[in-house]
PDB file of C-alpha atoms in Angstrom:
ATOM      1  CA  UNK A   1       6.379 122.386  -7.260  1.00 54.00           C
ATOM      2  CA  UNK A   2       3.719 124.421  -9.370  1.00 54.00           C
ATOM      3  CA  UNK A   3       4.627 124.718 -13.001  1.00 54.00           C
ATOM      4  CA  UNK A   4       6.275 127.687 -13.325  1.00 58.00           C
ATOM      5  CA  UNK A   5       6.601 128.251 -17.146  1.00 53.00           C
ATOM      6  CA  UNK A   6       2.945 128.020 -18.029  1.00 51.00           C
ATOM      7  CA  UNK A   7       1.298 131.260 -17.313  1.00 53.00           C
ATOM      8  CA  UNK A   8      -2.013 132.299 -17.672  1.00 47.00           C
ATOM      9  CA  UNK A   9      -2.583 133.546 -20.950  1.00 52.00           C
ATOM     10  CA  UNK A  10       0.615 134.195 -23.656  1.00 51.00           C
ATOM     11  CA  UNK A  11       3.559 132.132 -24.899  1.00 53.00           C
ATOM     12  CA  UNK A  12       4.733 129.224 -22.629  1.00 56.00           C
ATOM     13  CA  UNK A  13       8.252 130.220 -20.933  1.00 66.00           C
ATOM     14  CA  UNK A  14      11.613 129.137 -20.912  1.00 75.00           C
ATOM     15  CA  UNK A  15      11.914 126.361 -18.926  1.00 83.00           C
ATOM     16  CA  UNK A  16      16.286 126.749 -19.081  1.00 91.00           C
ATOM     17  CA  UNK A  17      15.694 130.021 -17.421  1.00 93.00           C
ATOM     18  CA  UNK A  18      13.883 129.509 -15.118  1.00 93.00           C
ATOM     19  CA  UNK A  19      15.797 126.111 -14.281  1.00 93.00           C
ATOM     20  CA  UNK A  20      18.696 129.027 -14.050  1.00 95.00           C
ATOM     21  CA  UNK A  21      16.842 131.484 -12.058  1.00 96.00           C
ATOM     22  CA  UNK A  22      15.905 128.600  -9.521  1.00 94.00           C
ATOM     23  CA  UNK A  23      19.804 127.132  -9.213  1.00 93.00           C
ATOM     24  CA  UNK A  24      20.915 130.952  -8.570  1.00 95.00           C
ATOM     25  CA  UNK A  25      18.426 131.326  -6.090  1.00 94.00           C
ATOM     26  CA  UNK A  26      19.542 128.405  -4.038  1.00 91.00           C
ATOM     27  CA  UNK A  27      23.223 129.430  -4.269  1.00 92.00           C
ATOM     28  CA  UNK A  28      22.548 133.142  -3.150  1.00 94.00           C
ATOM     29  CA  UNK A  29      20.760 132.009   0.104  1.00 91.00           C
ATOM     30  CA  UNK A  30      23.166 129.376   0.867  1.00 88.00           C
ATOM     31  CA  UNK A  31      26.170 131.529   0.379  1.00 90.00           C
ATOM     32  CA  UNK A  32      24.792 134.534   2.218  1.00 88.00           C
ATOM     33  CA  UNK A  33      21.517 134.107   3.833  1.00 87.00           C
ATOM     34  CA  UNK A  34      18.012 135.309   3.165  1.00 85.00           C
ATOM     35  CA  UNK A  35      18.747 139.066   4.506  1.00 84.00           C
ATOM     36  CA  UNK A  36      21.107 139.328   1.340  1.00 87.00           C
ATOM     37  CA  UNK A  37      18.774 137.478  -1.096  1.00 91.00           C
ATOM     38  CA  UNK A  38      17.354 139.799  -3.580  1.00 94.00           C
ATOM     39  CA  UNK A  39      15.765 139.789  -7.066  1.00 96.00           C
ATOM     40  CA  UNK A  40      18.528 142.202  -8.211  1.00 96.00           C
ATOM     41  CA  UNK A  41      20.904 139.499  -7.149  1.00 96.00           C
ATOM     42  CA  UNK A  42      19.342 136.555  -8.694  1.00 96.00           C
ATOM     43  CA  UNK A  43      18.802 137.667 -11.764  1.00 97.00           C
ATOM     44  CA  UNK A  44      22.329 138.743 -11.922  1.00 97.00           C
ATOM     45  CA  UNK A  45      23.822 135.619 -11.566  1.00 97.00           C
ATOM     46  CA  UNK A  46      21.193 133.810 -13.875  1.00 96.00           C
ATOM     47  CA  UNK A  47      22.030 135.957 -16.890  1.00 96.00           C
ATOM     48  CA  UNK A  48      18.338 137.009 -17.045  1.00 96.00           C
ATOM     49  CA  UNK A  49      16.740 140.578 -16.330  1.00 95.00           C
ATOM     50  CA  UNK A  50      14.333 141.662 -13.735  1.00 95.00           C
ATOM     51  CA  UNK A  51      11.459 141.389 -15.665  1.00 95.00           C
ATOM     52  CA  UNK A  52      12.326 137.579 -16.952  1.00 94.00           C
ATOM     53  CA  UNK A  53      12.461 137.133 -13.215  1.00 95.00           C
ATOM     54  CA  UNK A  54       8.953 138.672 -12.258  1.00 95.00           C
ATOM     55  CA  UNK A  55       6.950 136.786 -15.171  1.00 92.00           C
ATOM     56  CA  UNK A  56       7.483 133.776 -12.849  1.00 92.00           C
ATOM     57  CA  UNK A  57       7.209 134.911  -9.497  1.00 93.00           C
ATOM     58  CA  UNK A  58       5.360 138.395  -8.178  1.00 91.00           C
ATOM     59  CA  UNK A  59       8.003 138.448  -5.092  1.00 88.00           C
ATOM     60  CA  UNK A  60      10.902 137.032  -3.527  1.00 87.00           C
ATOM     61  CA  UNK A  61       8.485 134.687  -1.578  1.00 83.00           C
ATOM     62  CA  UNK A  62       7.399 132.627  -3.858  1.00 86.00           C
ATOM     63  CA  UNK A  63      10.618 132.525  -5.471  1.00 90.00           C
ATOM     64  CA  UNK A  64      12.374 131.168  -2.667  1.00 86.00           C
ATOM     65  CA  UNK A  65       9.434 128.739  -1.485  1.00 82.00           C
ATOM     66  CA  UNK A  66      10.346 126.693  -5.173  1.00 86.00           C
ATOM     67  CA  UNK A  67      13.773 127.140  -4.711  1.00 86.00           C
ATOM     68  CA  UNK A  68      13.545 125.299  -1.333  1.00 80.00           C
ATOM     69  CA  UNK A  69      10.757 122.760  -2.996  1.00 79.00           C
ATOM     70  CA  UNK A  70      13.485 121.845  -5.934  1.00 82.00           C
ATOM     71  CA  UNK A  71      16.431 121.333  -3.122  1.00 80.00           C
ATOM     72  CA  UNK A  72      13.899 119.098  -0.888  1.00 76.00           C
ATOM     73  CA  UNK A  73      13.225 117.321  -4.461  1.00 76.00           C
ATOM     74  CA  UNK A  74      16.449 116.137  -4.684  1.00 69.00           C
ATOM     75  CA  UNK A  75      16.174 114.364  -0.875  1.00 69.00           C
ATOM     76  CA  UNK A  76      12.303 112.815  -1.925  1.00 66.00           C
ATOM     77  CA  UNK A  77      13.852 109.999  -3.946  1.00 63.00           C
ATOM     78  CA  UNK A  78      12.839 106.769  -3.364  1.00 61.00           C
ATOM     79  CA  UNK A  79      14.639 103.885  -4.336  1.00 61.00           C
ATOM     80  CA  UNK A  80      14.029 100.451  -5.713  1.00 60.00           C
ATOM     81  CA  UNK A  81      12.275  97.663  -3.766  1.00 65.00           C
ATOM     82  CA  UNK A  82      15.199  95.290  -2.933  1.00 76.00           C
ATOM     83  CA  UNK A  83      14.533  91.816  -0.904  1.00 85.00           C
ATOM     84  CA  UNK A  84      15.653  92.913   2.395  1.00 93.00           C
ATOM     85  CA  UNK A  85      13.426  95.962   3.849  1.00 94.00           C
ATOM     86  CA  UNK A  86      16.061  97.250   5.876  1.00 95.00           C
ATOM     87  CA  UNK A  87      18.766  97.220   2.953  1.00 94.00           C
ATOM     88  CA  UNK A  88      16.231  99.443   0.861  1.00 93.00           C
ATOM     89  CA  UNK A  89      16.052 101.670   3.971  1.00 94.00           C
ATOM     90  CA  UNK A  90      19.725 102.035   4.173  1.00 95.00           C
ATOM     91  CA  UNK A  91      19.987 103.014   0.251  1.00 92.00           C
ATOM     92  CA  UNK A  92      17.112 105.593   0.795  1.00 92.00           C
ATOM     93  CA  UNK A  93      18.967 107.866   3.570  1.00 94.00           C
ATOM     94  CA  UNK A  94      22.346 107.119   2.247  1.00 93.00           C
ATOM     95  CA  UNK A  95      21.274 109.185  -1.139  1.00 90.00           C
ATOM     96  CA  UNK A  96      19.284 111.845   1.754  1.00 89.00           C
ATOM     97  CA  UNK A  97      22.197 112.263   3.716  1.00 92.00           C
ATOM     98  CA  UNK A  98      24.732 112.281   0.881  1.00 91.00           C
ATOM     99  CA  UNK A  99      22.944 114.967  -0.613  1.00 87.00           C
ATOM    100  CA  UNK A 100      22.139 117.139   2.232  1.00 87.00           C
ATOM    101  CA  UNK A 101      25.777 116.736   3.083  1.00 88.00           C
ATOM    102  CA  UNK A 102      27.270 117.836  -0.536  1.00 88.00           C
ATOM    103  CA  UNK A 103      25.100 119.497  -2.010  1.00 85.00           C
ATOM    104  CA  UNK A 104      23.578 123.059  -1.919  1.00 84.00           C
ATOM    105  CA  UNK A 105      20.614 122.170  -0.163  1.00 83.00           C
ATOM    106  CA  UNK A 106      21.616 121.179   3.397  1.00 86.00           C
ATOM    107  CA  UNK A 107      23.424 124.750   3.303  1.00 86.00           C
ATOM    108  CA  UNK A 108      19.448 126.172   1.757  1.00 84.00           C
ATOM    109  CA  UNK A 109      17.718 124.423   5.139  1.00 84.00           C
ATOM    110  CA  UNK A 110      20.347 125.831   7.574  1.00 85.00           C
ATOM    111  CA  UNK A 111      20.342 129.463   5.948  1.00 86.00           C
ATOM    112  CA  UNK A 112      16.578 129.263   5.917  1.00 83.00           C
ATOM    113  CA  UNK A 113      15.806 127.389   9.247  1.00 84.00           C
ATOM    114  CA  UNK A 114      15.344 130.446  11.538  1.00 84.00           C
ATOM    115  CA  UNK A 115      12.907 131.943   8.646  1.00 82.00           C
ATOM    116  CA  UNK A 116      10.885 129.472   8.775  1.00 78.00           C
ATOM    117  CA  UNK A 117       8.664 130.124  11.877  1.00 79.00           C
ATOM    118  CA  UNK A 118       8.203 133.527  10.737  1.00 80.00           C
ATOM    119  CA  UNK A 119       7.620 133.617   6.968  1.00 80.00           C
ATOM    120  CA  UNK A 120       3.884 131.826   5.981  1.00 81.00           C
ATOM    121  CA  UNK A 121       6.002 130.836   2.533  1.00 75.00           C
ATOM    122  CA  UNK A 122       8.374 129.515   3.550  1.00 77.00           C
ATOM    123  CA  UNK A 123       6.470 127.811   6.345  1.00 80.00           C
ATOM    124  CA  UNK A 124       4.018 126.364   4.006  1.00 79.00           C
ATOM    125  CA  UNK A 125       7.290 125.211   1.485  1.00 75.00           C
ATOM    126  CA  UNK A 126       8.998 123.569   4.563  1.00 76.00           C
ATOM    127  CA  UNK A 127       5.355 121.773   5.323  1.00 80.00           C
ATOM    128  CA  UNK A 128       5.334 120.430   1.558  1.00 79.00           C
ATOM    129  CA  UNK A 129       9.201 119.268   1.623  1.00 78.00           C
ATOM    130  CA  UNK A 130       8.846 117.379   5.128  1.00 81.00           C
ATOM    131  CA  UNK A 131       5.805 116.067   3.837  1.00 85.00           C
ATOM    132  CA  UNK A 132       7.227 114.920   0.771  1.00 82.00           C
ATOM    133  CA  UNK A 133       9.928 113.356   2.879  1.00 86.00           C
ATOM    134  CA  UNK A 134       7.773 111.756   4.720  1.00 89.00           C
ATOM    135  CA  UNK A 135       5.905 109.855   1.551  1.00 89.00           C
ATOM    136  CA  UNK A 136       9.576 108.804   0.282  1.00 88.00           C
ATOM    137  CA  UNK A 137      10.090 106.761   3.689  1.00 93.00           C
ATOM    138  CA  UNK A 138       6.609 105.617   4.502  1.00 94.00           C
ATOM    139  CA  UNK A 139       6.388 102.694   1.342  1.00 94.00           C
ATOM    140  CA  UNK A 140       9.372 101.228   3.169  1.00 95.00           C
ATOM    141  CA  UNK A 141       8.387 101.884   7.064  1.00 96.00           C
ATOM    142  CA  UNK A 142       4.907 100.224   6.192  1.00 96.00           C
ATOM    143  CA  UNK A 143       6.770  96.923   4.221  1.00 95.00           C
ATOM    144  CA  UNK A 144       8.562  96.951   7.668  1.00 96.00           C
ATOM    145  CA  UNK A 145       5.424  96.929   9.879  1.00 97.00           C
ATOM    146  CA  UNK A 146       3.322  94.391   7.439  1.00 96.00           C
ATOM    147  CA  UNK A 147       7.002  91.785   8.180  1.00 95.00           C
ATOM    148  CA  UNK A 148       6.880  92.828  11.912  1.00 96.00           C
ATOM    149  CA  UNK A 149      10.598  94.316  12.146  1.00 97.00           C
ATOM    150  CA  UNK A 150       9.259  98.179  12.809  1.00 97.00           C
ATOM    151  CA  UNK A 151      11.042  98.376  15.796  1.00 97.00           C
ATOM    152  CA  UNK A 152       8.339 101.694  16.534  1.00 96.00           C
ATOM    153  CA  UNK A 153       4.971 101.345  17.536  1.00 96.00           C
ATOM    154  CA  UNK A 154       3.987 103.216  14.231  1.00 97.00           C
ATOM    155  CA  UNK A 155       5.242 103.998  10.782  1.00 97.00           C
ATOM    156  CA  UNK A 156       4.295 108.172  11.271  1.00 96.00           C
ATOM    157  CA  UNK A 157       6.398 107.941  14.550  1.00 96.00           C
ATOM    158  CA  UNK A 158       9.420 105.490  12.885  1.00 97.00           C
ATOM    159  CA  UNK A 159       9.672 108.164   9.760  1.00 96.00           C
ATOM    160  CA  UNK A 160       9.768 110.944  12.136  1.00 95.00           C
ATOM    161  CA  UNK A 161      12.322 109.544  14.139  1.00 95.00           C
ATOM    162  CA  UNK A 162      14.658 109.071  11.157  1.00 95.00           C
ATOM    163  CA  UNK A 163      14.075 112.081   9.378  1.00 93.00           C
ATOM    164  CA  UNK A 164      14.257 113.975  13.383  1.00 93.00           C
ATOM    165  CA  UNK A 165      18.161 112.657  13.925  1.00 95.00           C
ATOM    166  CA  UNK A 166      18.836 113.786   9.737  1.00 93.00           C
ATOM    167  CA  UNK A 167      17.570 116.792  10.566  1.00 90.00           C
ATOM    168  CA  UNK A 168      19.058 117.743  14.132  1.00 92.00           C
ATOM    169  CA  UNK A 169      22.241 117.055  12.952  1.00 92.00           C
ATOM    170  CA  UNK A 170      22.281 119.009  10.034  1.00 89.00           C
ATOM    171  CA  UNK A 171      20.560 121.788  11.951  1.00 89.00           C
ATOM    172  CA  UNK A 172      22.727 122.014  15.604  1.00 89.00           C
ATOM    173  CA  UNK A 173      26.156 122.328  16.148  1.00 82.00           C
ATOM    174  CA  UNK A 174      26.711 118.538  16.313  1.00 86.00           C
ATOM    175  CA  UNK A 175      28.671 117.281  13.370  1.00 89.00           C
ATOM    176  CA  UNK A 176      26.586 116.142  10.414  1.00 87.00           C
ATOM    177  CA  UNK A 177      25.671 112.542   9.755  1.00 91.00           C
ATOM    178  CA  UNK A 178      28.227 110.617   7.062  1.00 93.00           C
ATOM    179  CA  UNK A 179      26.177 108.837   4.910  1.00 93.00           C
ATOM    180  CA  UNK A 180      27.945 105.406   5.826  1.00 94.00           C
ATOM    181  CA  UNK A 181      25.939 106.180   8.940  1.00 96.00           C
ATOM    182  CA  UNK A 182      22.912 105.448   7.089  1.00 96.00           C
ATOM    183  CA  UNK A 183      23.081 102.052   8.336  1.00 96.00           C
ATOM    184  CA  UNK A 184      23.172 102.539  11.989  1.00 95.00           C
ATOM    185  CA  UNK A 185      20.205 104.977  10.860  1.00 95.00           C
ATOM    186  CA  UNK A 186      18.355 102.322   9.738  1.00 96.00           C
ATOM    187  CA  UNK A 187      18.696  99.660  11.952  1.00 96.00           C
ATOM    188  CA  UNK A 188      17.256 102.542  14.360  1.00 95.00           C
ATOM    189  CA  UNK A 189      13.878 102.081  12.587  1.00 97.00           C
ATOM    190  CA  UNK A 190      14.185  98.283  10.898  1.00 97.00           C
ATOM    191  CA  UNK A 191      15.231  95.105  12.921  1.00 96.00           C
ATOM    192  CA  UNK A 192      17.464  92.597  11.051  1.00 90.00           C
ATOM    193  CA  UNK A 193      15.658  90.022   8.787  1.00 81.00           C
ATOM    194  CA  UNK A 194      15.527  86.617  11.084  1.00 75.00           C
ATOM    195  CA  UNK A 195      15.335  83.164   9.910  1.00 59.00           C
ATOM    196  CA  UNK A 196      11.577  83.184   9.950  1.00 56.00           C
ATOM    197  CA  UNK A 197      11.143  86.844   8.396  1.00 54.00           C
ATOM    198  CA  UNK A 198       9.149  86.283   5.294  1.00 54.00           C
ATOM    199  CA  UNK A 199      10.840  87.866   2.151  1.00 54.00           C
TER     200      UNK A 199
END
């Protein structure tokens, strides 16, 4: 995400504001949709004006492309190497899947997901987060491949598989994944270590 409290020219900004600004805007769209998302609104329920507001962003665009940046953040962790490949792949989506499933963001992506076609911000923000998601798997996928337990023919199509059944669940009408699933997730993408699978 671009840094939003160092303008051009003048005194740097508050970084707690706009922190503030940020978490309002992700709980306005997830509690009533883009249509009902406006600047009036957010600054409201930061405890900031309008103008505080508008020193960081121009437009609601932009505004709600970093909101949707800092909630794909929080599902771009990566995790610790650990000695078993498929163990660090289960940690990884456990944390994705716990947070999409608790937190704020899972309710951002499906307020947001029919906007996305439409809107070239929040198109290009959805790029950035998938790609970022992508980069947080593919360290593991490609430790995976170099042991020979991928059980895809590639690491690009393995991550996209994954991140695909997250996704569609979240996004349909089928129940969300529990993030004990991320196990059966895993093994998906990751065979089980054998006798002769080099640590």
């Amino acid at each position: 995400m671009r840094d939003i409290d160092r303008p051009r020219g003048g005194r740097p900004l508050d970084s707690d504001a706009s922190q503030r600004i940020l978490r309002a805007t992700l709980e306005i769209v997830a509690e009533n949709g883009l249509g009902k998302t406006t600047i009036e609104a957010i600054a409201r329920r930061a405890g900031v004006g309008r103008p505080t507001v508008y020193r960081r962003w121009p437009d609601i665009a932009p505004l709600i492309s970093d909101a949707v940046d800092m909630a794909f953040a929080q599902v771009s962790e990566t995790t610790e190497e650990t000695d078993d490949v498929a163990a660090a792949l289960e940690t990884l989506l456990h944390k994705k899947i716990t947070v999409l499933t608790t937190t704020l963001a899972g309710e951002l992506i499906r307020q947001l997901a029919p906007h996305f076609a439409a809107d070239d911000a929040l198109g290009k923000a959805l790029s950035q987060a998938h790609q970022h998601q992508q980069a947080s798997l593919a360290p593991i996928m490609e430790r995976a491949q170099r042991e020979d337990r991928l059980n895809l023919p590639s690491v690009a199509l393995a991550t996209e598989a994954v991140l695909g059944i997250i996704y569609l669940r979240l996004l349909t009408a089928l129940p969300p994944l529990h993030p004990e699933q991320a196990a059966d997730l895993a093994a998906l993408a990751i065979s089980p270590r054998s006798e002769s699978t080099p640590t």
